[in-house]
Short mmCIF file of C-alpha atoms and ligand atoms in Angstrom, two decimals:
data_model
loop_
_atom_site.label_atom_id
_atom_site.label_comp_id
_atom_site.label_asym_id
_atom_site.label_seq_id
_atom_site.Cartn_x
_atom_site.Cartn_y
_atom_site.Cartn_z
CA MET A 1 168.82 92.54 168.97
CA GLY A 2 171.98 91.61 170.93
CA GLY A 3 174.22 88.55 170.55
CA THR A 4 177.98 88.21 170.43
CA ILE A 5 178.25 91.23 168.19
CA ALA A 6 177.05 93.21 171.24
CA ALA A 7 179.09 91.21 173.78
CA THR A 8 181.48 92.32 176.50
CA ALA A 9 184.21 90.28 178.14
CA ALA A 10 183.03 88.30 181.17
CA ARG A 11 184.55 89.52 184.39
CA GLY A 12 187.35 87.26 185.62
CA GLY A 13 186.96 84.62 182.93
CA ALA A 14 187.88 83.75 179.39
CA GLY A 15 184.26 83.96 178.23
CA TYR A 16 181.94 86.78 177.33
CA VAL A 17 178.41 87.97 177.93
CA ALA A 18 176.25 88.35 174.78
CA GLY A 19 173.75 91.13 174.30
CA VAL A 20 175.22 93.90 176.45
CA LEU A 21 176.52 96.75 174.29
CA PRO A 22 173.83 99.10 172.98
CA ILE A 23 173.53 99.59 169.23
CA SER A 24 174.84 103.14 169.67
CA ARG A 25 178.23 101.59 170.57
CA LEU A 26 178.27 99.33 167.50
CA LEU A 27 177.63 101.78 164.69
CA PRO A 28 180.73 101.99 162.51
CA ASP A 29 182.13 105.23 161.16
CA VAL A 30 180.83 105.23 157.60
CA GLN A 31 180.81 108.97 157.02
CA GLY A 32 181.06 109.92 153.37
CA TRP A 33 179.50 106.58 152.41
CA LEU A 34 176.26 106.00 154.35
CA ARG A 35 174.07 107.70 156.88
CA VAL A 36 173.32 105.13 159.57
CA ASP A 37 170.93 105.41 162.49
CA GLY A 38 170.56 102.80 165.22
CA GLU A 39 167.55 101.64 167.15
CA GLN A 40 167.50 99.14 170.04
CA VAL A 41 164.67 96.61 169.75
CA CYS A 42 166.03 94.26 172.40
CA ASN A 43 169.47 93.23 173.67
CA THR A 44 169.80 89.56 174.48
CA GLY A 45 171.50 86.29 173.67
CA SER A 46 169.45 84.97 170.77
CA GLN A 47 168.78 81.69 172.58
CA ALA A 48 166.38 83.82 174.66
CA VAL A 49 164.57 85.59 171.80
CA THR A 50 160.79 85.25 172.12
CA TYR A 51 157.83 85.49 169.74
CA ALA A 52 157.12 88.90 171.32
CA ASP A 53 160.63 90.02 170.29
CA TRP A 54 160.05 88.71 166.76
CA PHE A 55 156.82 90.63 166.40
CA ARG A 56 158.26 93.81 167.90
CA LEU A 57 161.14 93.59 165.45
CA ALA A 58 158.86 92.80 162.49
CA ASP A 59 156.68 95.73 163.40
CA ARG A 60 159.64 98.15 163.48
CA VAL A 61 161.06 96.79 160.22
CA GLN A 62 157.71 97.00 158.45
CA HIS A 63 157.23 100.54 159.78
CA LEU A 64 160.60 101.60 158.34
CA VAL A 65 159.93 99.81 155.05
CA ASP A 66 156.54 101.50 154.72
CA GLY A 67 157.92 104.90 155.70
CA ALA A 68 160.17 104.85 152.61
CA ALA A 69 162.74 106.98 154.47
CA VAL A 70 165.45 104.31 154.48
CA ASP A 71 167.30 102.58 151.65
CA GLY A 72 168.05 99.47 153.66
CA ILE A 73 167.79 97.89 157.10
CA VAL A 74 170.41 95.90 159.01
CA VAL A 75 169.49 93.86 162.08
CA THR A 76 172.33 92.85 164.41
CA HIS A 77 171.45 89.60 166.16
CA GLY A 78 172.88 86.68 168.12
CA THR A 79 173.91 83.87 165.83
CA ASP A 80 172.26 80.94 167.65
CA THR A 81 168.76 81.66 166.34
CA LEU A 82 169.63 84.26 163.71
CA GLU A 83 168.36 82.00 160.93
CA GLU A 84 164.97 81.68 162.66
CA THR A 85 164.45 85.42 163.07
CA ALA A 86 165.58 85.94 159.47
CA TYR A 87 163.07 83.39 158.16
CA PHE A 88 160.28 84.73 160.34
CA LEU A 89 160.88 88.26 159.01
CA ASP A 90 161.06 86.90 155.47
CA LEU A 91 157.54 85.51 155.86
CA VAL A 92 155.92 88.50 157.54
CA VAL A 93 157.65 91.66 156.25
CA HIS A 94 156.42 93.03 152.94
CA GLY A 95 158.26 95.45 150.68
CA GLU A 96 161.25 95.90 148.41
CA VAL A 97 163.67 97.54 150.89
CA PRO A 98 166.63 95.23 151.64
CA VAL A 99 166.55 93.71 155.13
CA VAL A 100 169.83 92.11 156.20
CA LEU A 101 170.64 90.23 159.42
CA THR A 102 174.15 89.85 160.70
CA GLY A 103 176.03 88.91 163.85
CA ALA A 104 179.41 87.82 165.11
CA MET A 105 181.00 84.51 165.96
CA ARG A 106 183.73 86.18 168.02
CA PRO A 107 183.31 89.01 170.52
CA ALA A 108 184.93 92.37 169.76
CA HIS A 109 187.75 91.84 172.24
CA ALA A 110 188.81 88.47 170.70
CA ALA A 111 191.64 88.08 168.21
CA GLY A 112 190.19 87.99 164.71
CA ALA A 113 186.86 89.49 165.82
CA ASP A 114 184.41 89.34 162.92
CA GLY A 115 181.54 91.52 164.13
CA MET A 116 182.60 94.85 162.65
CA ALA A 117 183.53 93.26 159.32
CA ASN A 118 180.15 91.51 159.21
CA LEU A 119 178.31 94.70 160.10
CA ARG A 120 180.08 96.69 157.39
CA ALA A 121 179.37 93.91 154.88
CA ALA A 122 175.72 93.83 155.92
CA LEU A 123 175.50 97.60 155.50
CA ALA A 124 177.01 97.27 152.02
CA VAL A 125 174.36 94.70 151.05
CA ALA A 126 171.51 96.68 152.62
CA ALA A 127 172.65 99.78 150.72
CA ALA A 128 172.96 97.95 147.39
CA PRO A 129 170.05 98.75 145.03
CA ARG A 130 170.32 95.23 143.57
CA ALA A 131 169.54 93.74 146.98
CA ALA A 132 166.02 95.21 146.76
CA GLY A 133 163.17 92.72 146.39
CA ARG A 134 165.26 89.74 147.52
CA GLY A 135 163.48 89.25 150.81
CA VAL A 136 165.43 88.95 154.02
CA LEU A 137 169.12 88.15 153.66
CA VAL A 138 171.77 87.03 156.16
CA VAL A 139 175.31 88.36 155.70
CA MET A 140 178.16 86.59 157.50
CA ASN A 141 181.79 86.04 156.56
CA GLU A 142 181.57 87.96 153.25
CA GLN A 143 178.64 85.87 152.01
CA ALA A 144 174.95 86.71 151.59
CA HIS A 145 172.39 83.96 152.22
CA GLU A 146 168.66 83.66 151.62
CA ALA A 147 166.60 83.33 154.78
CA TRP A 148 164.93 80.00 153.89
CA ASP A 149 168.22 78.14 153.38
CA VAL A 150 170.76 79.73 155.71
CA GLN A 151 171.84 77.74 158.77
CA LYS A 152 174.34 78.05 161.55
CA MET A 153 176.20 74.80 160.89
CA ALA A 154 179.08 75.00 163.35
CA THR A 155 179.30 75.94 167.02
CA THR A 156 182.37 78.11 166.54
CA GLY A 157 184.37 79.61 163.68
CA VAL A 158 183.68 82.56 161.43
CA HIS A 159 182.62 80.16 158.65
CA ALA A 160 179.70 78.84 160.72
CA PHE A 161 176.95 80.01 158.34
CA ALA A 162 176.10 78.27 155.10
CA SER A 163 173.19 77.72 152.73
CA PRO A 164 173.37 73.93 152.53
CA ASN A 165 170.93 73.47 149.65
CA CYS A 166 171.64 76.22 147.15
CA GLY A 167 174.82 77.88 148.42
CA PRO A 168 175.24 81.57 149.19
CA VAL A 169 173.10 83.86 147.05
CA GLY A 170 175.71 86.60 146.96
CA TRP A 171 179.07 87.96 148.01
CA VAL A 172 180.50 91.10 149.59
CA ARG A 173 184.00 92.55 149.27
CA GLY A 174 184.29 95.92 150.94
CA ARG A 175 181.51 98.00 149.41
CA ASP A 176 181.11 95.74 146.37
CA VAL A 177 178.15 93.38 146.36
CA GLY A 178 177.11 90.77 143.83
CA PHE A 179 174.47 88.06 143.50
CA PHE A 180 174.83 84.62 141.96
CA HIS A 181 171.20 83.83 141.23
CA ALA A 182 167.68 85.25 141.18
CA PRO A 183 165.70 85.28 144.42
CA SER A 184 164.02 81.99 145.33
CA PRO A 185 160.21 81.97 145.30
CA ARG A 186 158.49 82.45 148.67
CA PRO A 187 155.19 80.55 148.54
CA LEU A 188 153.86 81.86 151.88
CA ARG A 189 153.63 85.53 152.86
CA VAL A 190 151.64 86.49 155.93
CA ALA A 191 150.37 90.01 156.54
CA GLY A 192 148.66 91.76 159.40
CA LEU A 193 149.72 89.51 162.29
CA SER A 194 150.78 91.25 165.48
CA THR A 195 151.02 88.10 167.56
CA LEU A 196 150.62 84.36 167.09
CA PRO A 197 147.16 83.09 167.96
CA ALA A 198 147.55 80.62 170.82
CA GLN A 199 146.65 77.54 168.80
CA ALA A 200 149.14 78.28 166.03
CA ALA A 201 152.00 78.85 168.45
CA ARG A 202 151.84 75.29 169.66
CA VAL A 203 154.05 73.53 167.13
CA LEU A 204 156.62 71.14 168.59
CA VAL A 205 159.76 69.57 167.14
CA LEU A 206 160.27 65.85 167.79
CA TYR A 207 163.87 64.75 167.26
CA ALA A 208 164.21 61.20 165.94
CA HIS A 209 167.12 58.84 166.58
CA GLY A 210 167.82 55.13 166.64
CA ASP A 211 165.46 53.27 168.99
CA LEU A 212 163.40 56.40 169.81
CA ASP A 213 160.91 55.40 172.50
CA PRO A 214 157.40 55.82 170.96
CA SER A 215 156.18 57.04 174.34
CA VAL A 216 158.19 60.20 173.73
CA ALA A 217 156.10 60.78 170.59
CA ARG A 218 153.01 59.96 172.65
CA ALA A 219 154.04 62.54 175.27
CA PHE A 220 154.30 65.16 172.51
CA VAL A 221 150.80 64.29 171.27
CA ASP A 222 149.48 64.42 174.84
CA LEU A 223 150.60 68.07 175.00
CA ALA A 224 147.76 68.68 172.50
CA PRO A 225 149.80 70.64 169.96
CA ASP A 226 148.36 71.86 166.70
CA GLY A 227 151.43 70.73 164.85
CA ILE A 228 154.43 68.45 165.27
CA VAL A 229 157.49 68.71 163.07
CA LEU A 230 159.39 65.44 163.00
CA ALA A 231 163.16 66.08 162.80
CA GLY A 232 163.40 62.67 161.22
CA VAL A 233 166.37 60.51 160.37
CA GLY A 234 167.38 60.50 156.71
CA ASP A 235 164.48 61.47 154.47
CA GLY A 236 162.32 62.50 157.47
CA ASN A 237 161.97 58.99 158.81
CA ALA A 238 161.29 57.28 162.14
CA SER A 239 160.41 53.77 163.28
CA GLU A 240 156.99 52.33 162.47
CA GLU A 241 156.04 52.58 166.16
CA VAL A 242 156.76 56.33 166.21
CA LEU A 243 155.07 56.86 162.83
CA ALA A 244 151.99 55.02 164.11
CA VAL A 245 151.66 57.48 167.00
CA LEU A 246 152.04 60.39 164.58
CA SER A 247 149.52 58.88 162.13
CA GLU A 248 146.99 58.61 164.91
CA ALA A 249 147.64 62.24 165.85
CA ALA A 250 147.23 63.30 162.21
CA ALA A 251 143.90 61.46 162.09
CA SER A 252 142.76 63.43 165.13
CA GLY A 253 143.65 66.77 163.48
CA VAL A 254 147.25 67.46 164.50
CA THR A 255 149.30 68.70 161.54
CA ILE A 256 152.36 66.48 161.17
CA VAL A 257 155.29 67.66 159.05
CA ARG A 258 158.18 65.35 158.25
CA ALA A 259 161.52 67.22 158.13
CA SER A 260 165.06 65.86 158.30
CA ARG A 261 167.77 66.12 160.92
CA THR A 262 170.47 65.61 158.25
CA GLY A 263 171.05 69.32 157.64
CA SER A 264 170.37 69.48 153.92
CA GLY A 265 168.37 67.98 151.08
CA ARG A 266 164.67 67.53 150.40
CA VAL A 267 162.17 65.47 152.26
CA ILE A 268 160.01 64.06 149.48
CA ARG A 269 156.43 62.83 149.73
CA ASN A 270 155.45 59.17 149.49
CA VAL A 271 158.89 57.60 148.99
CA GLU A 272 159.49 55.32 151.99
CA ILE A 273 156.49 56.64 153.87
CA ASP A 274 152.90 56.76 152.62
CA ASP A 275 152.28 60.43 153.38
CA ASP A 276 148.97 60.44 151.53
CA GLY A 277 147.69 57.49 153.54
CA ARG A 278 149.00 58.77 156.88
CA GLY A 279 147.94 62.39 156.39
CA PHE A 280 151.48 63.75 156.75
CA LEU A 281 153.05 66.83 155.18
CA VAL A 282 156.73 67.11 154.23
CA ALA A 283 159.07 70.04 154.89
CA ASN A 284 160.71 69.88 151.46
CA TYR A 285 164.02 71.79 151.90
CA LEU A 286 163.25 73.45 155.24
CA SER A 287 165.18 72.50 158.37
CA PRO A 288 163.01 71.36 161.29
CA GLN A 289 163.38 74.72 163.02
CA LYS A 290 162.26 76.60 159.91
CA ALA A 291 159.51 74.12 159.05
CA ARG A 292 158.19 74.88 162.52
CA ILE A 293 158.10 78.64 161.87
CA LEU A 294 156.42 78.20 158.50
CA LEU A 295 153.85 75.85 159.98
CA MET A 296 153.08 78.20 162.89
CA LEU A 297 152.44 81.05 160.47
CA ALA A 298 150.63 78.95 157.87
CA LEU A 299 148.27 77.58 160.52
CA THR A 300 147.09 81.14 161.12
CA GLN A 301 145.82 81.12 157.51
CA THR A 302 144.47 77.61 156.92
CA ARG A 303 144.14 74.08 158.23
CA ASP A 304 143.74 72.60 154.75
CA ARG A 305 146.56 70.09 154.34
CA ALA A 306 146.89 70.48 150.58
CA VAL A 307 147.20 74.25 150.95
CA LEU A 308 149.63 73.86 153.85
CA GLN A 309 151.76 71.46 151.80
CA ARG A 310 152.03 73.99 148.96
CA CYS A 311 153.45 76.54 151.43
CA PHE A 312 156.53 74.31 151.76
CA MET A 313 157.18 74.02 148.03
CA LEU A 314 159.62 76.33 146.26
CA ASP A 315 158.37 75.61 142.75
N1 LIG B 1 174.32 82.57 172.33
C1 LIG B 1 174.48 83.94 171.95
C2 LIG B 1 173.49 84.37 170.90
O1 LIG B 1 173.06 83.65 170.05
C3 LIG B 1 175.86 84.23 171.48
C4 LIG B 1 176.23 83.52 170.20
C5 LIG B 1 176.46 84.47 169.06
O2 LIG B 1 175.86 85.53 168.93
O3 LIG B 1 177.32 84.10 168.23
O4 LIG B 1 173.14 85.52 170.91
#
């Protein structure tokens, strides 16, 4: 898919250009261990990945899973939105074949480049029979993460990826792979979508902060979205003035999901905010960016708020 793992040095500067090298140039020599074939779905910085790219990728992955000719699938991807593509695939791809996303925090020409090590580790996980049936995994820095929890939590550094709620699900050392716990439940699985219906695609993320001007919330509502995810302060919170705008939107049919900008932990119903009275949903453990993906997909299935809320619960 591109990213730093497929980067080349920028001409005349210290930087680099992500998403340049074709997959054929990235495949490691794993003769005597694995047979690896590469396929280019797109080649871009992941900040530019689109829904169309997601669906093209999901389609190819599902095709390979259904064809039963592969033991595992690795997707190389830019790290900026890697967690979003991983979670999207986790919700739409069906099957037992391991699907593993990986990337690089440093380009291949940098000292301490991590791309090839990550790719080999991802191949080891994808080839591991015990990775089957675990949904989509992300492998970075010798750790395996579940798609729902993994986040890029630092702008630089090979340790940038973490699972802030439940920790890494597994580890990789060379060709050895192990898992710490059973796969987490995935309450929503969506099949048969080849694109997002227009109304479901319109889910916005509103970022809260001290003294957020309620007219910003009003401007979001005026865009006539089907959903708004509040990246709230603390336990998914915002000022009464902002919540009043969102309550009004909920009453007029917009699905409002309270998530948290804190980076970890649950947003729980009806603690400081009367979610029942206001018609709000909560994101539970999902980050705002993942709550948005889940809501977009769930809205293709139902508008029933109780059913939508259950899609966010892990138990
Ligand atoms: N912004 C680029 C991307 O996400 C490069 C960052 C990276 O891959 O680490 O693809």
